[in-house]
Structure formats: structure tokens, C-alpha cells
JSON list of C-alpha atoms in Angstrom, two decimals:
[
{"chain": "A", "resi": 90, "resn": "UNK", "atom": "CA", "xyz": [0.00, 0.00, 0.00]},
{"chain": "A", "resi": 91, "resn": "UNK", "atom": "CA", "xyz": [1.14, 3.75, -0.97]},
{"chain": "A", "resi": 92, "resn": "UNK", "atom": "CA", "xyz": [2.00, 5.77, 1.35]},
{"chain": "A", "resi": 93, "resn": "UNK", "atom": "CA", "xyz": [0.14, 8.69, 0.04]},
{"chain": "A", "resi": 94, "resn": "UNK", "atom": "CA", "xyz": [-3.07, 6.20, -0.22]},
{"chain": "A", "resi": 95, "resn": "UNK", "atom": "CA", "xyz": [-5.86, 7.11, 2.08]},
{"chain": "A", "resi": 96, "resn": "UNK", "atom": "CA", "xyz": [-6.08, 4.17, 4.65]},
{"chain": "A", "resi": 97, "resn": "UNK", "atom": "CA", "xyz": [-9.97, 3.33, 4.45]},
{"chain": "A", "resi": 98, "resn": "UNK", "atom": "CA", "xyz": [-10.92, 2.86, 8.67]},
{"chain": "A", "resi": 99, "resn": "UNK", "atom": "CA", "xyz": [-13.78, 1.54, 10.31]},
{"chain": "A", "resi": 100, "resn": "UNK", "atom": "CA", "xyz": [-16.13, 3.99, 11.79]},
{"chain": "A", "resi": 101, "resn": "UNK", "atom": "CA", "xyz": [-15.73, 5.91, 14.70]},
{"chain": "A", "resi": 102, "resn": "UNK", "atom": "CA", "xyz": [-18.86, 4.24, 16.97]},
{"chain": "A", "resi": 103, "resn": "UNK", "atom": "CA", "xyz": [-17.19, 0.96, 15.45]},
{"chain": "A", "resi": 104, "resn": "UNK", "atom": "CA", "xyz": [-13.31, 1.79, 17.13]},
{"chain": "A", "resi": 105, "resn": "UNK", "atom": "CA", "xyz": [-15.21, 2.74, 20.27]},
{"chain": "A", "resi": 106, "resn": "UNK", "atom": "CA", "xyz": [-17.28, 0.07, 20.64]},
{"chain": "A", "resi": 107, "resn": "UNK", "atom": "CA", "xyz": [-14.08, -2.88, 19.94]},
{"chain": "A", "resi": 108, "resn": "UNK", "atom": "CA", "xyz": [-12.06, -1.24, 22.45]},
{"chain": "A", "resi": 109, "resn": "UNK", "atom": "CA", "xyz": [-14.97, -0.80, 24.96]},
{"chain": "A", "resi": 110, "resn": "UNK", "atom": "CA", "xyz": [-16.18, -4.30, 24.75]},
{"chain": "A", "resi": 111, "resn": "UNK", "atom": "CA", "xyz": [-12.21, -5.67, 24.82]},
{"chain": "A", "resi": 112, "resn": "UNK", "atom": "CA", "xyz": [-12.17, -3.89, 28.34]},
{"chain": "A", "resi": 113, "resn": "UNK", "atom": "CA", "xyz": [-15.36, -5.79, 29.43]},
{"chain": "A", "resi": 114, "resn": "UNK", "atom": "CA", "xyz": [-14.59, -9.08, 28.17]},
{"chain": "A", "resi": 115, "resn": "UNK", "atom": "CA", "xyz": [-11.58, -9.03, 29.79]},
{"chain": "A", "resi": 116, "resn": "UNK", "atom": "CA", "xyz": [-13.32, -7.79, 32.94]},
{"chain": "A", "resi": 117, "resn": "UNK", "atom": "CA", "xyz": [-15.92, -10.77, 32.14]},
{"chain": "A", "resi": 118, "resn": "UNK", "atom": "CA", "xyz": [-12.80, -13.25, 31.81]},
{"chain": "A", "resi": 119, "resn": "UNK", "atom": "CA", "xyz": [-11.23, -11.65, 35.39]},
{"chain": "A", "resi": 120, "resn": "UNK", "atom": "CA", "xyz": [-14.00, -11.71, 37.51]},
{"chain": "A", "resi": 121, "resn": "UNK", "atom": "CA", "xyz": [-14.71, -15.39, 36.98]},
{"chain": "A", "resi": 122, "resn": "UNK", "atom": "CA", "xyz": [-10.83, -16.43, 37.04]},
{"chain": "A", "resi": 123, "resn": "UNK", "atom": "CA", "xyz": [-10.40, -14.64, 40.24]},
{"chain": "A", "resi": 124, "resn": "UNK", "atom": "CA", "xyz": [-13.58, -15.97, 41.87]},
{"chain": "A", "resi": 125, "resn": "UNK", "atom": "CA", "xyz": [-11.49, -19.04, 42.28]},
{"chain": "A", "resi": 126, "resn": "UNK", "atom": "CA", "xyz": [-9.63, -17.25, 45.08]},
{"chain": "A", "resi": 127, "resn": "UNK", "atom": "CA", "xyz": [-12.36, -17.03, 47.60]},
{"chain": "A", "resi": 128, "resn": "UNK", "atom": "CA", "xyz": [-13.76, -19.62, 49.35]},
{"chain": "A", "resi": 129, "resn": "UNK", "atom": "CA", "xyz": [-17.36, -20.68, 47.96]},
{"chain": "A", "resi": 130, "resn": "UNK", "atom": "CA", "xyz": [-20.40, -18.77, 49.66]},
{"chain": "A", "resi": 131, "resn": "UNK", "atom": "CA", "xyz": [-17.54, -15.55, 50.81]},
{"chain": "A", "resi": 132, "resn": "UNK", "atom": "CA", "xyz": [-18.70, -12.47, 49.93]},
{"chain": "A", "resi": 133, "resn": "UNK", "atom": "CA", "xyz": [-16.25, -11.75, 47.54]},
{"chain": "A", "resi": 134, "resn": "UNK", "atom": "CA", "xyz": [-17.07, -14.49, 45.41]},
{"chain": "A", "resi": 135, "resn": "UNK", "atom": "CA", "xyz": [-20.26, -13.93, 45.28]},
{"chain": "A", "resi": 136, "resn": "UNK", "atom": "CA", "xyz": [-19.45, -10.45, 44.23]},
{"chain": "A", "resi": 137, "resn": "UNK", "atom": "CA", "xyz": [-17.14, -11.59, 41.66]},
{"chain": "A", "resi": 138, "resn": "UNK", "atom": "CA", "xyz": [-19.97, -13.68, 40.47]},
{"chain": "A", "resi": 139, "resn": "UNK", "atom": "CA", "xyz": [-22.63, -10.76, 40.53]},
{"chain": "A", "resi": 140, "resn": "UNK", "atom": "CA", "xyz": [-20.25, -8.81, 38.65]},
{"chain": "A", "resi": 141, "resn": "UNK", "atom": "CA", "xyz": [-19.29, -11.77, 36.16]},
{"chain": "A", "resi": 142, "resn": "UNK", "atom": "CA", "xyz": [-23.42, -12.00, 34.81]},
{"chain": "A", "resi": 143, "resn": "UNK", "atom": "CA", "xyz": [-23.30, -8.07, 34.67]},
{"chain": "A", "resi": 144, "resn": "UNK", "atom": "CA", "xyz": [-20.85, -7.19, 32.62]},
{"chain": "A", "resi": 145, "resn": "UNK", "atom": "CA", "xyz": [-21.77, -10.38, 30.96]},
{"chain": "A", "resi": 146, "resn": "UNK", "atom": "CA", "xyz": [-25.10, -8.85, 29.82]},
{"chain": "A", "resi": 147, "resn": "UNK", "atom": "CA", "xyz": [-23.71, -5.43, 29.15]},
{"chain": "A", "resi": 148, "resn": "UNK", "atom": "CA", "xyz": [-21.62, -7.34, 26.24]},
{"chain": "A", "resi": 149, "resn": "UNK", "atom": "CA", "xyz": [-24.65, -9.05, 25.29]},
{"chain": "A", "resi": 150, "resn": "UNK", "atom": "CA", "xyz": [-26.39, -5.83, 25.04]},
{"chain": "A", "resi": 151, "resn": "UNK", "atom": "CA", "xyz": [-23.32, -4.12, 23.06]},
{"chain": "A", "resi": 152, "resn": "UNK", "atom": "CA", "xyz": [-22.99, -6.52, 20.92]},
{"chain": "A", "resi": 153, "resn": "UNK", "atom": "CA", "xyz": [-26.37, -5.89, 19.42]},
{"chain": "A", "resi": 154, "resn": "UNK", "atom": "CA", "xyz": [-25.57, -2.13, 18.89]},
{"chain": "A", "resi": 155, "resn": "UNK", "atom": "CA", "xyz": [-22.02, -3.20, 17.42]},
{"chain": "A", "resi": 156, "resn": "UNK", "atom": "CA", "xyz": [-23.55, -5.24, 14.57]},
{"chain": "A", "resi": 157, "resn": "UNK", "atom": "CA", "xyz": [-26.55, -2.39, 13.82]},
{"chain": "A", "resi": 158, "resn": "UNK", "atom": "CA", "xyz": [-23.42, -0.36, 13.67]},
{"chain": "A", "resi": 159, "resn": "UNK", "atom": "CA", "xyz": [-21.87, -2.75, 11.45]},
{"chain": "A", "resi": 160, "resn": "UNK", "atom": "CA", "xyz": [-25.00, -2.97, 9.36]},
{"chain": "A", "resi": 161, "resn": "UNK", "atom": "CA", "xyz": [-24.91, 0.43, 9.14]},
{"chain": "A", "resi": 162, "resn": "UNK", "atom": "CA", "xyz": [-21.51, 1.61, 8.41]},
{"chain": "A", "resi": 163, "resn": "UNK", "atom": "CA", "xyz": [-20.36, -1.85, 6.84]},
{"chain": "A", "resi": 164, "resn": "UNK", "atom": "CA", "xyz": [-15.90, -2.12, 7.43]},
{"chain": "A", "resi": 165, "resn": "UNK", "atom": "CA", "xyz": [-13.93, -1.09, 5.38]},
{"chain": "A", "resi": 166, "resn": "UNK", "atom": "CA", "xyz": [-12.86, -3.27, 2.04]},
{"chain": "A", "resi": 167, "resn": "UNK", "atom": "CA", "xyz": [-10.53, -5.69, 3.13]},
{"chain": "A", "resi": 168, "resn": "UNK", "atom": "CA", "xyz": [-6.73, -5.56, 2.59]},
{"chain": "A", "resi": 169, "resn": "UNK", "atom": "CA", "xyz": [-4.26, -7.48, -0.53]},
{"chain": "A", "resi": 170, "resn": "UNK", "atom": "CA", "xyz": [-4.17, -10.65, 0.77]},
{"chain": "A", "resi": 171, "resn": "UNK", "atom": "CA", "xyz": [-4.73, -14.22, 0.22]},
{"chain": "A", "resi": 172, "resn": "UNK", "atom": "CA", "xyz": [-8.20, -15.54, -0.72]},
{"chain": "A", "resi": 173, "resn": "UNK", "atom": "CA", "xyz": [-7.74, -18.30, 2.24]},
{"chain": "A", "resi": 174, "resn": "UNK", "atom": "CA", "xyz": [-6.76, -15.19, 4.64]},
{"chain": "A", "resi": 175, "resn": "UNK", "atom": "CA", "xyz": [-9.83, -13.33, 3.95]},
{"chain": "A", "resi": 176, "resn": "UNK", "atom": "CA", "xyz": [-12.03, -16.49, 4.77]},
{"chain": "A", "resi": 177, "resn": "UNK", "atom": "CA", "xyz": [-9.80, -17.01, 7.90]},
{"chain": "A", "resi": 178, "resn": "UNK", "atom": "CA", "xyz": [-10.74, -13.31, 8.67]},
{"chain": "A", "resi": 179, "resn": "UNK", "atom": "CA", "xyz": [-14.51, -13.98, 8.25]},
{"chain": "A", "resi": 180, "resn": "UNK", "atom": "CA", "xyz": [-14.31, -17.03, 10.15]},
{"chain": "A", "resi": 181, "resn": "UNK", "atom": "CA", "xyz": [-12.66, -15.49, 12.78]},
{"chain": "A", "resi": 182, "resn": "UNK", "atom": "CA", "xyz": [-15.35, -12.51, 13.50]},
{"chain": "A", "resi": 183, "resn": "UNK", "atom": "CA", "xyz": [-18.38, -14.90, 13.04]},
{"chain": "A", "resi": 184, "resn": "UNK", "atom": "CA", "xyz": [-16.79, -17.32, 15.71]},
{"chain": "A", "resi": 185, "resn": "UNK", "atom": "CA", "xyz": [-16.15, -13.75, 17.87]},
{"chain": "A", "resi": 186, "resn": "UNK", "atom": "CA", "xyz": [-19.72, -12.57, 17.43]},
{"chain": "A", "resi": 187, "resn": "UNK", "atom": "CA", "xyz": [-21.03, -15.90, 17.77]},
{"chain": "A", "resi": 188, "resn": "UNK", "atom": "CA", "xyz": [-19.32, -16.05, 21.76]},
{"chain": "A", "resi": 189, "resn": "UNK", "atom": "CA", "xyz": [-20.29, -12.35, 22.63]},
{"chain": "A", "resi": 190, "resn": "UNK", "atom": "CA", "xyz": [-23.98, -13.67, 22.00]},
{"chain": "A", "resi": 191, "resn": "UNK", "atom": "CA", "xyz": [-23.66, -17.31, 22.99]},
{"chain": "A", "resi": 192, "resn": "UNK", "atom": "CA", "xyz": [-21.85, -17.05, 25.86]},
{"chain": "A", "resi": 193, "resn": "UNK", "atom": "CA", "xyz": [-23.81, -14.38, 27.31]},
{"chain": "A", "resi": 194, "resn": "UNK", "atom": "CA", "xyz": [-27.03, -15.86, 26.71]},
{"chain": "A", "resi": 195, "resn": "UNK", "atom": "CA", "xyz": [-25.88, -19.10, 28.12]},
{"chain": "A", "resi": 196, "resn": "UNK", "atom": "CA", "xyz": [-24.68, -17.52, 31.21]},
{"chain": "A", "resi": 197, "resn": "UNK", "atom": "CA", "xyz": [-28.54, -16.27, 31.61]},
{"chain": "A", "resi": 198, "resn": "UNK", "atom": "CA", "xyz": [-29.98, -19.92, 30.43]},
{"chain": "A", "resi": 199, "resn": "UNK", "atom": "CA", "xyz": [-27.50, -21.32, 33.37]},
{"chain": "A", "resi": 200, "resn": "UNK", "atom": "CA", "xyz": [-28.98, -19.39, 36.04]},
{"chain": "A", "resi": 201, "resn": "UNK", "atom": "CA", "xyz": [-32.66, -19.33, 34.85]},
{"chain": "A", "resi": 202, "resn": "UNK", "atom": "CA", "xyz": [-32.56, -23.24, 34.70]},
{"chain": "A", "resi": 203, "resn": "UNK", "atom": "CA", "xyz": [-30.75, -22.94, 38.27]},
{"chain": "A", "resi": 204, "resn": "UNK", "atom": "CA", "xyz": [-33.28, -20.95, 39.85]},
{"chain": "A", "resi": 205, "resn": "UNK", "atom": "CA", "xyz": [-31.16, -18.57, 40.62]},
{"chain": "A", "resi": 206, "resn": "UNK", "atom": "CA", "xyz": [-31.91, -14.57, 40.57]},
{"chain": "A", "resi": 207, "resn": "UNK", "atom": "CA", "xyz": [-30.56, -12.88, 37.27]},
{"chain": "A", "resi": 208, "resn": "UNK", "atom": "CA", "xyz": [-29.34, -9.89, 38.01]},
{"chain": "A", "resi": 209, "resn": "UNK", "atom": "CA", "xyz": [-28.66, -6.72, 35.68]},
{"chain": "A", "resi": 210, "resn": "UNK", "atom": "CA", "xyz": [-27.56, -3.52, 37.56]},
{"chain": "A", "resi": 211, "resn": "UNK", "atom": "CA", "xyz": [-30.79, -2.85, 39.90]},
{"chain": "A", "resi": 212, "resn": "UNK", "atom": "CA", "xyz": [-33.02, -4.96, 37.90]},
{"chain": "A", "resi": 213, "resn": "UNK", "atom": "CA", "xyz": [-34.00, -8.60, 37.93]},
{"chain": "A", "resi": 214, "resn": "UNK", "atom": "CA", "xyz": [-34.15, -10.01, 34.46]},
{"chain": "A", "resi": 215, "resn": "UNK", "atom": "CA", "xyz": [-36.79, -12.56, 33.51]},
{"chain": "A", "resi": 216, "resn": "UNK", "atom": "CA", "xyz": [-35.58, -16.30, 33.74]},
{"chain": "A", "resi": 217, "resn": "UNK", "atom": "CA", "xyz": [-35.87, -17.89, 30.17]},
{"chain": "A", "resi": 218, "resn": "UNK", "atom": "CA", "xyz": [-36.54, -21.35, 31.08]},
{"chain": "A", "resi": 219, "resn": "UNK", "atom": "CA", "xyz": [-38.09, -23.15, 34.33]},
{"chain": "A", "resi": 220, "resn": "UNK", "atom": "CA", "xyz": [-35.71, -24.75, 36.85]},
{"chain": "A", "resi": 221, "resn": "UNK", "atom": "CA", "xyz": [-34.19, -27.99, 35.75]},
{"chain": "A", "resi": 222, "resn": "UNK", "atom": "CA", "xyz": [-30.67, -28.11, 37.46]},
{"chain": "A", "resi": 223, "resn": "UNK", "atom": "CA", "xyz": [-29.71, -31.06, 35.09]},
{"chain": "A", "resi": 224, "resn": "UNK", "atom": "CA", "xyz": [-30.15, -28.74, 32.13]},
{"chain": "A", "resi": 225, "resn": "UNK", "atom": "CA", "xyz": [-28.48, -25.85, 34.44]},
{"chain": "A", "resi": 226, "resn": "UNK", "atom": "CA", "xyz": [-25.08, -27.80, 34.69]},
{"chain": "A", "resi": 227, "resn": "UNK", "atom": "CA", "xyz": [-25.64, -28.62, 31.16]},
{"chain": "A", "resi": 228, "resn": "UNK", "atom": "CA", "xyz": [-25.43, -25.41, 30.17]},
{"chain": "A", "resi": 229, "resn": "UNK", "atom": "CA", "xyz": [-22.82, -24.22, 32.76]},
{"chain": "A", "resi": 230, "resn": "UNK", "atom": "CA", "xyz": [-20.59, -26.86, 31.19]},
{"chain": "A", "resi": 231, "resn": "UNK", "atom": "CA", "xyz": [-21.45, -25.63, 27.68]},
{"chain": "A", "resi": 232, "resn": "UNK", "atom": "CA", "xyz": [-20.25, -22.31, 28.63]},
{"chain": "A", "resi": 233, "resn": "UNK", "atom": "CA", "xyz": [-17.60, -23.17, 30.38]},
{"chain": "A", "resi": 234, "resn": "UNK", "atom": "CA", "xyz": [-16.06, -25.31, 27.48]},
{"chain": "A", "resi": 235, "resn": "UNK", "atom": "CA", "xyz": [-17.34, -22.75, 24.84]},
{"chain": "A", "resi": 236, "resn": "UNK", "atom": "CA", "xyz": [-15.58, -19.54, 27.24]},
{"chain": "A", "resi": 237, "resn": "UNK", "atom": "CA", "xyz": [-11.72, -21.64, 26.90]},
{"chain": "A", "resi": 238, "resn": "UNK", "atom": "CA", "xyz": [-12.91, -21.41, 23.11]},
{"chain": "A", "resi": 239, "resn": "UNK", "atom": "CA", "xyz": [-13.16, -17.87, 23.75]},
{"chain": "A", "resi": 240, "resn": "UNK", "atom": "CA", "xyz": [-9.37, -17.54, 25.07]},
{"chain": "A", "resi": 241, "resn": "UNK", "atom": "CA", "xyz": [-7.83, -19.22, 21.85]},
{"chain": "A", "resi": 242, "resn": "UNK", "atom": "CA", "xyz": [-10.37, -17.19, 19.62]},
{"chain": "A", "resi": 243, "resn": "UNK", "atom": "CA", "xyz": [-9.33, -13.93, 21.44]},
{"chain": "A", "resi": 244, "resn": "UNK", "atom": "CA", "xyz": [-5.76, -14.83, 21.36]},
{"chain": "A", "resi": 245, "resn": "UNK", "atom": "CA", "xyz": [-5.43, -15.91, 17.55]},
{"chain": "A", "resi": 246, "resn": "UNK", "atom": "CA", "xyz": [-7.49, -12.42, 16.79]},
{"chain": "A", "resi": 247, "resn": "UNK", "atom": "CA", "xyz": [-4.85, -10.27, 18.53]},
{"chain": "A", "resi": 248, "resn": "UNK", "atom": "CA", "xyz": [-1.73, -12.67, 17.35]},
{"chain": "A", "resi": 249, "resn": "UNK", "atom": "CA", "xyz": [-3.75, -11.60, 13.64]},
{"chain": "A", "resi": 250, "resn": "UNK", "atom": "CA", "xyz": [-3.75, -7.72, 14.28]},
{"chain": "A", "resi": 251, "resn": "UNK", "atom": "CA", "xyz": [0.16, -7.73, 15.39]},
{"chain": "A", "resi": 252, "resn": "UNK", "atom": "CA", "xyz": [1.15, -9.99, 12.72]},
{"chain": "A", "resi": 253, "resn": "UNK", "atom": "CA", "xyz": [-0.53, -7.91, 10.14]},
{"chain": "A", "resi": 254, "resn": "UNK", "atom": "CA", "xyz": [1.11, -4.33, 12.23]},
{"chain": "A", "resi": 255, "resn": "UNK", "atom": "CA", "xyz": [4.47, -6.02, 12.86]},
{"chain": "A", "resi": 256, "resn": "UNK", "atom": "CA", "xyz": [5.58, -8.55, 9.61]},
{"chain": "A", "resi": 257, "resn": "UNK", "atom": "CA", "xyz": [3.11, -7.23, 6.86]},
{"chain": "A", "resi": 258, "resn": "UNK", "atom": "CA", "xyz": [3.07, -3.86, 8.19]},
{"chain": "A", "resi": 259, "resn": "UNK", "atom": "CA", "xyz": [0.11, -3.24, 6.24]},
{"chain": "A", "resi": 260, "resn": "UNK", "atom": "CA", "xyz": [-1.95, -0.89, 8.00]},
{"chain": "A", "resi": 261, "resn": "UNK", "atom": "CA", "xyz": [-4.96, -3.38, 9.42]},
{"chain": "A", "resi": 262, "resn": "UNK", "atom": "CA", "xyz": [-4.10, -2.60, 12.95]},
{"chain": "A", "resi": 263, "resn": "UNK", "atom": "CA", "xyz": [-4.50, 0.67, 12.63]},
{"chain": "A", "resi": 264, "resn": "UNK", "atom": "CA", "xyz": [-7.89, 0.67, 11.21]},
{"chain": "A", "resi": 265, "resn": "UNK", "atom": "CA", "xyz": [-8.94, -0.18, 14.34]},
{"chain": "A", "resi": 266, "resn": "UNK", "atom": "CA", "xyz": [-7.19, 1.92, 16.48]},
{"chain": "A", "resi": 267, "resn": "UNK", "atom": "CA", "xyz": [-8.52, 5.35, 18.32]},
{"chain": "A", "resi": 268, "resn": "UNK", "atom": "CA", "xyz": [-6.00, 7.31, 16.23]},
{"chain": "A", "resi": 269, "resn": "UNK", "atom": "CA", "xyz": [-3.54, 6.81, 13.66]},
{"chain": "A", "resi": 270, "resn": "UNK", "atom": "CA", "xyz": [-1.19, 9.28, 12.13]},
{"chain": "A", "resi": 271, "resn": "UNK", "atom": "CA", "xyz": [-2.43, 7.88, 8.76]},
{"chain": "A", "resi": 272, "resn": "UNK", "atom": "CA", "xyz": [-5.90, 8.98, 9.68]}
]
């Protein structure tokens, strides 16, 4: 790519929303990996746990406006590359969208088949199912399995972005981030 080509960037409400929702996943990931350090029934875990469902829901609520955004303001064209690398790409982003929805929503199937309170920031949210605590850990182990999907999906996305900043230095990176001097 030309130096003196305009780099084509995603939209503004697009770059905020990515970087917003990084910070809460990883908040989503934290919580529940450091719940492990209190003893079962402490207040902090429980905490941890309240917290986990929360900002849970808020990425299951932001994901919705990040893909009316997306509708809207579709991304930019893709980069020169490989037909294979493009489909890798797409791949990649369904599987992404496909956890910020799945995993949240199984998260609230979990607890509404627990009997359990689901809890969104001062408000109760409706349970989707009945109690059945078979189903419950059914779907508890469903998200567990499909959340360590979530780590390798996350990781191979950002090992993506820095390959494509640091070896092709090609400018995807930076179509993501806040502000570029290419901009």
C-alpha cells in the first residue's frame, strides 16, 4: 500500500465500541478467574460472580448495537491478501460474534434453569426457562467449554492484528485503532 493512499478505517462508533467491549470481556474473563480465590459462599465471590453475569449482559447488550453499527456503516474493504486469509478473517469474527452472543445468553440460560436470581444492575431479568438443574449444569458446562474457546479465539485475533502491524506492516491494525497518524 502507498503511502500517500488514504487508509480506508472503520467507523468511529465501530473503534469505540471494539475497544470498549475488549475492556469488558476481559473484565468478564477476570472476575470469573479470580472468583477461584475465595472460598465458595464468601462475599467476595459472590461479588465476583454478581459482577461476572453483569458485565456479561452489558456485552450481550453491546454486541447488538455493534452489529446495527456494522449494518450500518459496513468495514472497510478488506486488505491485498490471500483468498484463504480473507475467509480465515470472516471465520474469525463470526466465531467472535457468535461467543459475545452465545456465551452471554448461556450464562442467563445457566442461572434461569438454576433458579437462581438474574441480576442486571438494579433490575431482575426474567428467567428464560423453568428450573431444571440437570439442564443448568448442562449449560454451565457448555459455557464453560465454549468460554476456553473464547481464550484461543481472542488470542489468535490479537496474534492476527500484530502480525498484520508487525511482519506485513500493512496498516490493518490501525484501522482499528482510536487514532492513527495515517488517519
Amino acid at each position: 500500500m502507498a503511502a500517500s493512499t488514504p487508509l480506508a478505517r472503520y467507523g468511529r462508533l465501530s473503534i469505540a465500541l471494539h475497544w470498549l467491549m475488549l475492556l469488558l470481556i476481559a473484565a468478564v474473563y477476570a472476575t470469573i478467574e479470580l472468583k477461584g480465590n475465595f472460598a465458595k459462599g464468601s462475599e467476595p465471590r459472590e461479588l465476583l460472580k454478581h459482577w461476572h453475569f453483569m458485565l456479561g449482559m452489558t456485552v450481550f447488550v453491546l454486541v447488538w448495537l455493534r452489529l446495527i453499527a456494522r449494518w450500518l456503516h459496513p468495514a472497510p474493504r478488506a486488505l491485498a491478501g490471500a483468498a484463504w486469509e480473507h475467509v480465515l478473517a470472516k471465520l474469525m469474527h463470526l466465531g467472535l460474534y457468535a461467543l459475545m452472543i452465545g456465551l452471554p445468553l448461556l450464562g442467563w440460560l445457566t442461572l434461569s434453569a438454576a433458579g437462581k436470581p438474574i441480576p442486571f444492575f438494579g433490575l431482575e431479568l426474567p428467567a428464560l426457562i423453568g428450573a431444571d438443574k440437570k439442564l443448568a449444569g448442562d449449560f454451565k458446562e457448555l459455557h464453560e467449554t465454549l468460554a476456553v474457546a473464547g481464550y484461543w479465539l481472542i488470542g489468535l485475533h490479537a496474534a492476527a492484528a500484530l502480525f498484520h502491524q508487525y511482519v506485513r506492516r500493512d496498516g490493518t491494525l490501525q484501522r482499528m485503532l482510536p487514532s492513527s497518524p495515517r488517519s
